[in-house]
Amino acid sequence: MVCRDISELIHGYLDGELDLSRSLEIEHHMEGCPTCSRAYAEQKSLRSAIARSPLYREAPSELRRRVRTELRRAARSESPSRLRWGWRVLWAPLGVTALALLAVLAIMTRPSAESPLTDEIVSAHIRSLMPGHLIDIPSSDRHTVKPWFNGRLDFSPPVQDLADRGFPLIGGRLDYVSGRPVAAVVYQRRQHVINLFIWPAGGAASPSEETLSRQGYHVVSWSQVGMTYCAVSDVSPADLDEFVRLLRAPG
Amino acid sequence: MAQQDSWEFGTKDKRTRFEEVMLPHMDAAFNLARWLTRNDSDAQDVAQEAYLRAFKFFTGFRGDNSRSWLLQIVRNTFYTWLEKNRREEAVITFDETIEDLQSGAAAPDARMVEEADSEALRQAIEALPVEFREVLVMRELEGMAYKEIAYVADLPLGTVMSRLARARLQLRKCLIDRLGKKD
């Protein structure tokens, strides 16, 4: 190999982009060629000068804000409102019919419901997924969602933000379960919705910790520090378990 | 109530997925746009436009390298912007061979380059022709593999190495010229 061939390959060598045999050839050549080994040393020092300097330009927060705003606008314009209303009109009766069918099926197939609370939770979850029922207070900020329940409930439900763990908070809602108003804190896992129902333990039926499935939905319930929790979703059982584990983790 | 509306029909799904996959690359997108445009406010415009384009085509994104996919769009957006704004960009001249560059870059003092301050480096990188600048920034600042650079800049793998070689030699020469003048 002659210097002419080496001059470019030195850069592949510097970047660790050459295969072993090529690298060995370069090393062998440089051992006997002061010109090429000097060129290599020069490039190494140029690279370390670059690495030492604060040249990387991080995105300004203004850009982050602008992009988020524009994306929201773009997402809205991708679903024109006429179409949205069309779908809504179409889906609402379908949802009602489906729910009625489910209820009939549930009664027919399980005359002696082994856990009426679980059924009630799943029904509340399905109801919440019907258009316009999911969220009373849309917010990803727990400091907005938690105070919202003040004055609406006679207890203060704990609200956590798990966005950095893949379960972003999207809002809260009042619901009615087991004969009392309860807090529903709504999270999201990819395109799935997770409802977390919370009410004071003892006041209503408090289930022992258990995992149940109904109609393709999974329900995990437990009690902790005086509160009863029921998490329900159509995410995979593994995802729901992960969600519960994060919620139950201290801190 | 837009947030609730969009829940029902999947537009939120697309945006949420897009944000999860693409927003972490905002620094990379801006950094590349900044070095290409050499100007903060133009870089923001290019990066923002690129994000919107990426969102539009996101449904077609199947790859596993989301950063390269996004950076390719940033680069294309930049070249469109460049055409529209008709900025005079230095065109690569291939008159200078690598040997010329190498011999011309014999530093009177080899430590000069090593001790170059970041302002001198910044100016020298910005003075590079854009075709050299982009591969250098992707390699040295973004730490990308040749394969990724080839994909983003739409170049054969071998061309990535030779452009990088020329970029570095020219950068070094320019740096030495500037530092020499200062003394």
CSV table of C-alpha atoms in Angstrom, one decimal, chain A residues 133-246:
chain,number,residue,atom,x,y,z
A,133,HIS,CA,-66.7,10.6,28.7
A,134,LEU,CA,-63.1,10.1,29.4
A,135,ILE,CA,-61.8,13.2,31.0
A,136,ASP,CA,-63.3,16.1,33.0
A,137,ILE,CA,-60.0,17.8,33.5
A,138,PRO,CA,-57.6,17.2,30.7
A,139,SER,CA,-54.0,17.8,32.0
A,140,SER,CA,-50.7,16.1,32.1
A,141,ASP,CA,-49.8,18.0,35.2
A,142,ARG,CA,-50.5,16.3,38.4
A,143,HIS,CA,-50.5,19.7,40.2
A,144,THR,CA,-53.5,20.5,38.1
A,145,VAL,CA,-55.3,17.2,38.3
A,146,LYS,CA,-55.0,16.6,42.0
A,147,PRO,CA,-56.4,20.0,43.2
A,148,TRP,CA,-59.3,19.6,40.7
A,149,PHE,CA,-60.7,16.9,42.9
A,150,ASN,CA,-60.8,19.2,45.9
A,151,GLY,CA,-64.4,20.1,46.7
A,152,ARG,CA,-65.7,17.4,44.4
A,153,LEU,CA,-64.8,14.5,46.6
A,154,ASP,CA,-64.5,14.0,50.4
A,155,PHE,CA,-61.0,12.7,50.0
A,156,SER,CA,-57.8,13.7,48.2
A,157,PRO,CA,-56.7,11.0,45.8
A,158,PRO,CA,-52.9,10.6,45.2
A,159,VAL,CA,-52.0,11.6,41.6
A,160,GLN,CA,-48.6,10.6,40.2
A,161,ASP,CA,-47.0,11.5,36.9
A,162,LEU,CA,-45.4,8.5,35.2
A,163,ALA,CA,-44.7,10.1,31.9
A,164,ASP,CA,-41.0,9.4,32.0
A,165,ARG,CA,-41.8,5.7,32.7
A,166,GLY,CA,-44.1,5.5,29.6
A,167,PHE,CA,-47.4,6.1,31.3
A,168,PRO,CA,-48.2,9.8,30.7
A,169,LEU,CA,-51.0,11.3,32.8
A,170,ILE,CA,-53.7,12.7,30.6
A,171,GLY,CA,-56.4,13.9,33.1
A,172,GLY,CA,-59.0,13.1,35.7
A,173,ARG,CA,-62.7,12.5,36.0
A,174,LEU,CA,-65.3,11.9,38.6
A,175,ASP,CA,-67.0,8.5,38.5
A,176,TYR,CA,-69.4,6.5,40.5
A,177,VAL,CA,-68.5,3.0,41.6
A,178,SER,CA,-69.9,0.7,44.3
A,179,GLY,CA,-72.4,3.3,45.4
A,180,ARG,CA,-70.1,6.2,45.9
A,181,PRO,CA,-68.3,8.9,44.0
A,182,VAL,CA,-64.7,8.0,43.2
A,183,ALA,CA,-61.7,9.6,41.6
A,184,ALA,CA,-60.7,8.3,38.1
A,185,VAL,CA,-57.2,9.3,37.2
A,186,VAL,CA,-56.6,8.6,33.5
A,187,TYR,CA,-53.2,7.5,32.1
A,188,GLN,CA,-52.1,6.5,28.7
A,189,ARG,CA,-49.9,3.7,27.5
A,190,ARG,CA,-49.2,4.2,23.7
A,191,GLN,CA,-52.7,4.2,22.2
A,192,HIS,CA,-54.3,2.5,25.2
A,193,VAL,CA,-56.2,4.2,28.0
A,194,ILE,CA,-55.7,3.2,31.7
A,195,ASN,CA,-58.3,4.2,34.2
A,196,LEU,CA,-57.2,4.3,37.8
A,197,PHE,CA,-60.1,4.4,40.2
A,198,ILE,CA,-59.4,5.5,43.7
A,199,TRP,CA,-61.6,5.7,46.8
A,200,PRO,CA,-61.0,5.4,50.5
A,201,ALA,CA,-60.7,1.8,51.8
A,202,GLY,CA,-63.4,0.6,54.0
A,203,GLY,CA,-66.0,3.0,52.8
A,204,ALA,CA,-66.8,0.8,49.9
A,205,ALA,CA,-66.1,-2.8,49.2
A,206,SER,CA,-62.3,-3.2,49.4
A,207,PRO,CA,-61.0,-6.0,47.3
A,208,SER,CA,-58.0,-7.9,48.3
A,209,GLU,CA,-55.1,-7.5,45.8
A,210,GLU,CA,-56.0,-9.5,42.7
A,211,THR,CA,-55.8,-9.5,39.0
A,212,LEU,CA,-58.9,-10.3,36.9
A,213,SER,CA,-59.9,-10.2,33.3
A,214,ARG,CA,-63.3,-9.4,31.8
A,215,GLN,CA,-64.2,-9.1,28.2
A,216,GLY,CA,-60.6,-8.5,27.2
A,217,TYR,CA,-59.9,-5.9,29.9
A,218,HIS,CA,-57.6,-6.5,32.8
A,219,VAL,CA,-58.3,-5.2,36.3
A,220,VAL,CA,-55.8,-5.0,39.1
A,221,SER,CA,-57.0,-3.9,42.5
A,222,TRP,CA,-55.3,-3.4,45.8
A,223,SER,CA,-55.4,-1.3,48.9
A,224,GLN,CA,-52.6,0.9,50.1
A,225,VAL,CA,-52.4,3.5,52.9
A,226,GLY,CA,-56.1,3.8,53.4
A,227,MET,CA,-57.1,3.9,49.8
A,228,THR,CA,-58.5,1.3,47.4
A,229,TYR,CA,-57.1,1.3,43.9
A,230,CYS,CA,-58.5,-0.3,40.8
A,231,ALA,CA,-56.5,-0.1,37.5
A,232,VAL,CA,-58.3,-1.2,34.4
A,233,SER,CA,-57.2,-1.2,30.8
A,234,ASP,CA,-56.9,-3.2,27.6
A,235,VAL,CA,-53.1,-3.0,27.7
A,236,SER,CA,-51.2,-6.2,28.0
A,237,PRO,CA,-51.3,-7.7,31.5
A,238,ALA,CA,-47.5,-7.2,31.6
A,239,ASP,CA,-47.9,-3.5,30.9
A,240,LEU,CA,-50.6,-3.2,33.5
A,241,ASP,CA,-48.5,-5.0,36.1
A,242,GLU,CA,-45.6,-2.6,35.3
A,243,PHE,CA,-48.0,0.3,35.8
A,244,VAL,CA,-49.2,-1.0,39.2
A,245,ARG,CA,-45.6,-1.7,40.2
A,246,LEU,CA,-44.6,1.9,39.5
